[in-house]
Coordinates of C-alpha atoms in Angstrom, one line a residue:
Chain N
X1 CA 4.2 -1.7 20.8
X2 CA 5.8 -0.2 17.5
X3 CA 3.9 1.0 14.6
X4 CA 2.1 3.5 12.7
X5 CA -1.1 5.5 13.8
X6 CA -3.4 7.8 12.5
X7 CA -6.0 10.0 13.2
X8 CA -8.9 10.2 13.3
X9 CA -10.2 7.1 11.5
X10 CA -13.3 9.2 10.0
X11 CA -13.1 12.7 8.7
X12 CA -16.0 14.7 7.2
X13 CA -15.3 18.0 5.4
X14 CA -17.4 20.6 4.2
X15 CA -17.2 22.3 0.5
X16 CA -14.0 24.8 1.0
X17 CA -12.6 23.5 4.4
X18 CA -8.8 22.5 4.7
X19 CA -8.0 19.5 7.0
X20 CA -5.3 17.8 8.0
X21 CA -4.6 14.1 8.8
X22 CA -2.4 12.7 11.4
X23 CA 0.1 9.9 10.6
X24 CA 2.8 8.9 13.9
X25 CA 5.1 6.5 13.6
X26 CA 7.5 4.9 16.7
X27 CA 9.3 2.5 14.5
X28 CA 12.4 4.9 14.1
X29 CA 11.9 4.9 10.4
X30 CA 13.2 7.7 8.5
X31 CA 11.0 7.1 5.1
X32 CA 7.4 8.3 5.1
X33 CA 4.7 8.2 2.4
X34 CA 1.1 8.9 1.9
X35 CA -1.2 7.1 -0.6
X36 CA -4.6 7.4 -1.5
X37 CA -7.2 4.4 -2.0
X38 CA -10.5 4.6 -4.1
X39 CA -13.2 2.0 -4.7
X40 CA -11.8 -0.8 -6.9
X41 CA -8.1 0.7 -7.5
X42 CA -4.8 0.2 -5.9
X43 CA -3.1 3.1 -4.1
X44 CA -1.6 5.9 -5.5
X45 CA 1.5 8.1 -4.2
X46 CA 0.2 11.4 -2.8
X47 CA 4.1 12.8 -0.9
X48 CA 6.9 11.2 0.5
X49 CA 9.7 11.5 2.7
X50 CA 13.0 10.1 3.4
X51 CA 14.4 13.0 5.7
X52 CA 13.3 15.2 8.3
X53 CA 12.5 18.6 6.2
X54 CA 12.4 17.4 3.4
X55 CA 9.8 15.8 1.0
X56 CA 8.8 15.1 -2.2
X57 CA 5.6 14.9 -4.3
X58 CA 4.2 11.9 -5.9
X59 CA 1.8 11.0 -8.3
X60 CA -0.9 13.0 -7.5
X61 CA 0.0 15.8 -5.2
X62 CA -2.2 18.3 -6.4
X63 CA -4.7 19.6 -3.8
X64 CA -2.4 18.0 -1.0
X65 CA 0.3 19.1 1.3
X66 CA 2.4 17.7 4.1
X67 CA 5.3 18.8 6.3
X68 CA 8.2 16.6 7.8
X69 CA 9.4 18.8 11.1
X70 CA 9.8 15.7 13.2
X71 CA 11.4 12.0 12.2
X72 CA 7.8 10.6 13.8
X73 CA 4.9 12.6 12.4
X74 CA 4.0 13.3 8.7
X75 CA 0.8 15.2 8.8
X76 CA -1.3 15.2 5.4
X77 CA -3.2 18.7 4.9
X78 CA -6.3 17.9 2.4
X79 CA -7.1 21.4 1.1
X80 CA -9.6 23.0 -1.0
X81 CA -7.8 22.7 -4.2
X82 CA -8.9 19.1 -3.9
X83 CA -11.7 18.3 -6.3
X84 CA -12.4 15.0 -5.3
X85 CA -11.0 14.1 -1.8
X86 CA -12.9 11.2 -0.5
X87 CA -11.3 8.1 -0.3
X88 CA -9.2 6.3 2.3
X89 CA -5.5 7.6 3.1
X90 CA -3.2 5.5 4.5
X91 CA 0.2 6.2 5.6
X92 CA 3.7 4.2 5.6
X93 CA 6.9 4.4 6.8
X94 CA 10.1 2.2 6.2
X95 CA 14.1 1.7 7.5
X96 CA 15.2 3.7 4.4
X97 CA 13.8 4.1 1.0
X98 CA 15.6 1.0 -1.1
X99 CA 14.0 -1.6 -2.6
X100 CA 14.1 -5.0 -0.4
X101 CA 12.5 -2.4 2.6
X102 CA 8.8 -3.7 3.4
X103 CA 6.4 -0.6 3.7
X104 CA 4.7 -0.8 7.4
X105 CA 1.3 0.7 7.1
X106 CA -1.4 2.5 9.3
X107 CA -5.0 1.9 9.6
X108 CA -6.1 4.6 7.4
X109 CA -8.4 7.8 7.5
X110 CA -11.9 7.6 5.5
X111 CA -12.6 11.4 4.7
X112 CA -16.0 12.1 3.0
X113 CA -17.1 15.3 1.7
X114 CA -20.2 16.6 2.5
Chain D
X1 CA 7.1 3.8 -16.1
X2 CA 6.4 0.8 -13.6
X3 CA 3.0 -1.2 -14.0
X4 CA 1.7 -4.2 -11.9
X5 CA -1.1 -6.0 -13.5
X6 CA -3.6 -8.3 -10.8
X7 CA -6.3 -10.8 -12.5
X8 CA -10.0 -9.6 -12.7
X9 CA -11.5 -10.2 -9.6
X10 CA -13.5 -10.7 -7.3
X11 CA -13.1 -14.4 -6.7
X12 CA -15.2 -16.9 -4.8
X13 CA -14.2 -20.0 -3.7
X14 CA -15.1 -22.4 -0.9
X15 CA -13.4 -23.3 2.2
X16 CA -10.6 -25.7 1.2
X17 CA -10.2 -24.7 -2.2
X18 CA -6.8 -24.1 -4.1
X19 CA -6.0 -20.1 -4.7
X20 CA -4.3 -18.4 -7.2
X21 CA -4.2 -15.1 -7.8
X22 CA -2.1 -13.6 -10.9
X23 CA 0.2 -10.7 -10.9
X24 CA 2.5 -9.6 -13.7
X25 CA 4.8 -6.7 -13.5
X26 CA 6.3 -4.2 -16.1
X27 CA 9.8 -2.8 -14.6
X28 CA 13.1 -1.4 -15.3
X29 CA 16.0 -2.7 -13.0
X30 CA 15.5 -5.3 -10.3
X31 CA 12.2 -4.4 -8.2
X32 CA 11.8 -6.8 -5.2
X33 CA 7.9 -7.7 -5.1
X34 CA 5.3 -7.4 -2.8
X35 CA 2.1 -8.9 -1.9
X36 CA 0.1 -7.0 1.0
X37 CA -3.8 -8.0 2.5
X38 CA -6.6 -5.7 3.5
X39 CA -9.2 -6.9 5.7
X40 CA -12.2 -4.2 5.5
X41 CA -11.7 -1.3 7.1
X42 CA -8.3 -1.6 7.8
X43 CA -4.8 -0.7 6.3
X44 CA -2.5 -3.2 4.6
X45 CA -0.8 -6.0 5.8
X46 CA 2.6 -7.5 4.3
X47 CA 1.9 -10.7 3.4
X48 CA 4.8 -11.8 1.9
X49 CA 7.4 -10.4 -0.4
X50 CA 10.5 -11.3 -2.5
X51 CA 13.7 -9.4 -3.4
X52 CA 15.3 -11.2 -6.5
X53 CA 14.7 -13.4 -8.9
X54 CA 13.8 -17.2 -8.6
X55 CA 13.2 -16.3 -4.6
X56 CA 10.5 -17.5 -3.4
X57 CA 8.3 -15.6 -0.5
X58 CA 5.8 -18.0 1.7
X59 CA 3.4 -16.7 5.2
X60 CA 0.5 -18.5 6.4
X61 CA 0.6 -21.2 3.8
X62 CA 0.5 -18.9 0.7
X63 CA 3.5 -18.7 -1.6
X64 CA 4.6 -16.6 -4.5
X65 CA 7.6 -17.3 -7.0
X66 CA 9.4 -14.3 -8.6
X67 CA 9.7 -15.0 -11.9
X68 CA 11.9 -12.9 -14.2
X69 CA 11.3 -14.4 -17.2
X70 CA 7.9 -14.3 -17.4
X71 CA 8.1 -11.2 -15.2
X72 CA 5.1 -12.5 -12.5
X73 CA 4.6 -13.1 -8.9
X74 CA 1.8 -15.0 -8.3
X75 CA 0.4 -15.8 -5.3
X76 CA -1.1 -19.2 -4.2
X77 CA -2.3 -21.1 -1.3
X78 CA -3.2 -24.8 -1.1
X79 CA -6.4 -24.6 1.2
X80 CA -8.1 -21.5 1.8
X81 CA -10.3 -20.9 4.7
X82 CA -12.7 -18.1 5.4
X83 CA -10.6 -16.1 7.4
X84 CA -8.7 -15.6 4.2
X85 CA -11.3 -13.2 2.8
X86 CA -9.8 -10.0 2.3
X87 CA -8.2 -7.9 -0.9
X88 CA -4.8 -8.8 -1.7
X89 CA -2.5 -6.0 -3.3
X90 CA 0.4 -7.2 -5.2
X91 CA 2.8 -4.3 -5.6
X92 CA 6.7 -3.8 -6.8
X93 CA 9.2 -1.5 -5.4
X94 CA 12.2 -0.3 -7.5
X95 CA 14.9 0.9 -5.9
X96 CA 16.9 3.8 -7.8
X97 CA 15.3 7.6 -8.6
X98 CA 12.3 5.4 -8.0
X99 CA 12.4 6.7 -4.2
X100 CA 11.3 3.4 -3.1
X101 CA 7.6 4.3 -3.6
X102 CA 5.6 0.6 -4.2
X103 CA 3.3 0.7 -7.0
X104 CA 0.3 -1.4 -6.4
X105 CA -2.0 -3.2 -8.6
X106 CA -6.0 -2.8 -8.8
X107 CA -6.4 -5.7 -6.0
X108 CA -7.8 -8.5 -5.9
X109 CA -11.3 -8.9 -3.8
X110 CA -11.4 -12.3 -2.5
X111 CA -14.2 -14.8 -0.7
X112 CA -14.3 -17.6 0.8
X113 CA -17.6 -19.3 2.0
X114 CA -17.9 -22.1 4.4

């Protein structure tokens, strides 16, 4: 079956730790994105990508980074710089980045800080 | 910049009841419109969606209208049922510069009791 995974579903980090989320996708889609969800908000843009090597930052891509080496995988690396990094990331992918493209989405990561 | 704007929430309603959940959106250009569902835990579903003006978008017996002129997209279903219980997300996607990102609203947390 086609679709978007990522790993793992919970995360825990201690104070100072980098760590790095896995997103996959089989769908052939060449757009990527990562958002991030907090209690009682809608999701904001952390990076995307439309191409392999190449990617863009959102809204809030401070304390975040990401790599595009393969058209499948768009790993999300949570580091230190992060103040605040709990919450629940989800990834998405689509055909190509225009407007009438639905965003497919994965089942998210929950990281907590310890 | 682009703005989606969901009513207060969380709503309560019992099985059978009529649904309406309000979105208005603030964009420049011709977004297409979006509403996704989260179940708890999970990542978001599309529910339905709409790509210009005076379309209407329908899935499982809910509906939504895009409505330029009073720039909304509400979203509304006859009978709910407790399977229905979820947060909805209503969300725009401009095409453009805009690199197709969605932006979401706050979500909307709904329940429905037998």
């Amino acid at each position: 079956d086609g679709g978007i995974t990522q790993s793992p579903k919970y995360l825990f980090r201690k104070e100072g730790q980098n760590v790095t989320l896995s997103c996959e996708q089989n769908l052939n889609h060449d757009a990527m994105y990562w958002y991030r969800q907090d209690p009682g908000q809608g999701l904001r843009l952390i990076y995307y990508s439309q191409i392999v090597n190449d990617f863009q930052k959102g809204d809030i891509a401070e304390g975040y980074s990401v790599s595009r080496e393969k058209k499948e995988s768009f790993p999300l690396t949570v580091t230190s710089a992060q103040k605040n990094p709990t919450a629940f990331y989800l990834c998405a992918s689509s055909p190509l980045a225009e407007s009438y493209n639905e965003q497919f989405f994965g089942p998210g990561t929950r990281l907590t800080v310890l | 910049g682009d703005s989606v704007t969901q009513m207060e929430g969380p709503v309560t309603l019992s099985e059978e009841a009529f649904l309406t959940i309000n979105c208005t959106y603030t964009a420049t250009g011709y977004p297409s419109l979006f509403w996704y569902v989260q179940y708890p835990g999970e990542g978001l579903q599309l529910l339905l969606k709409a790509t210009k003006a005076d379309d209407k978008g329908s899935n499982k017996g809910f509906e939504a209208t895009y409505r330029k002129e009073t720039t909304s997209f509400h979203l509304e279903k006859g009978s709910v049922q407790v399977s229905d219980s979820a947060v909805y997300f209503c969300a725009l996607r401009a095409g453009g510069t805009s690199y197709g990102k969605l932006t979401f609203g706050q979500g909307t947390i709904l329940t429905v009791h037998p």
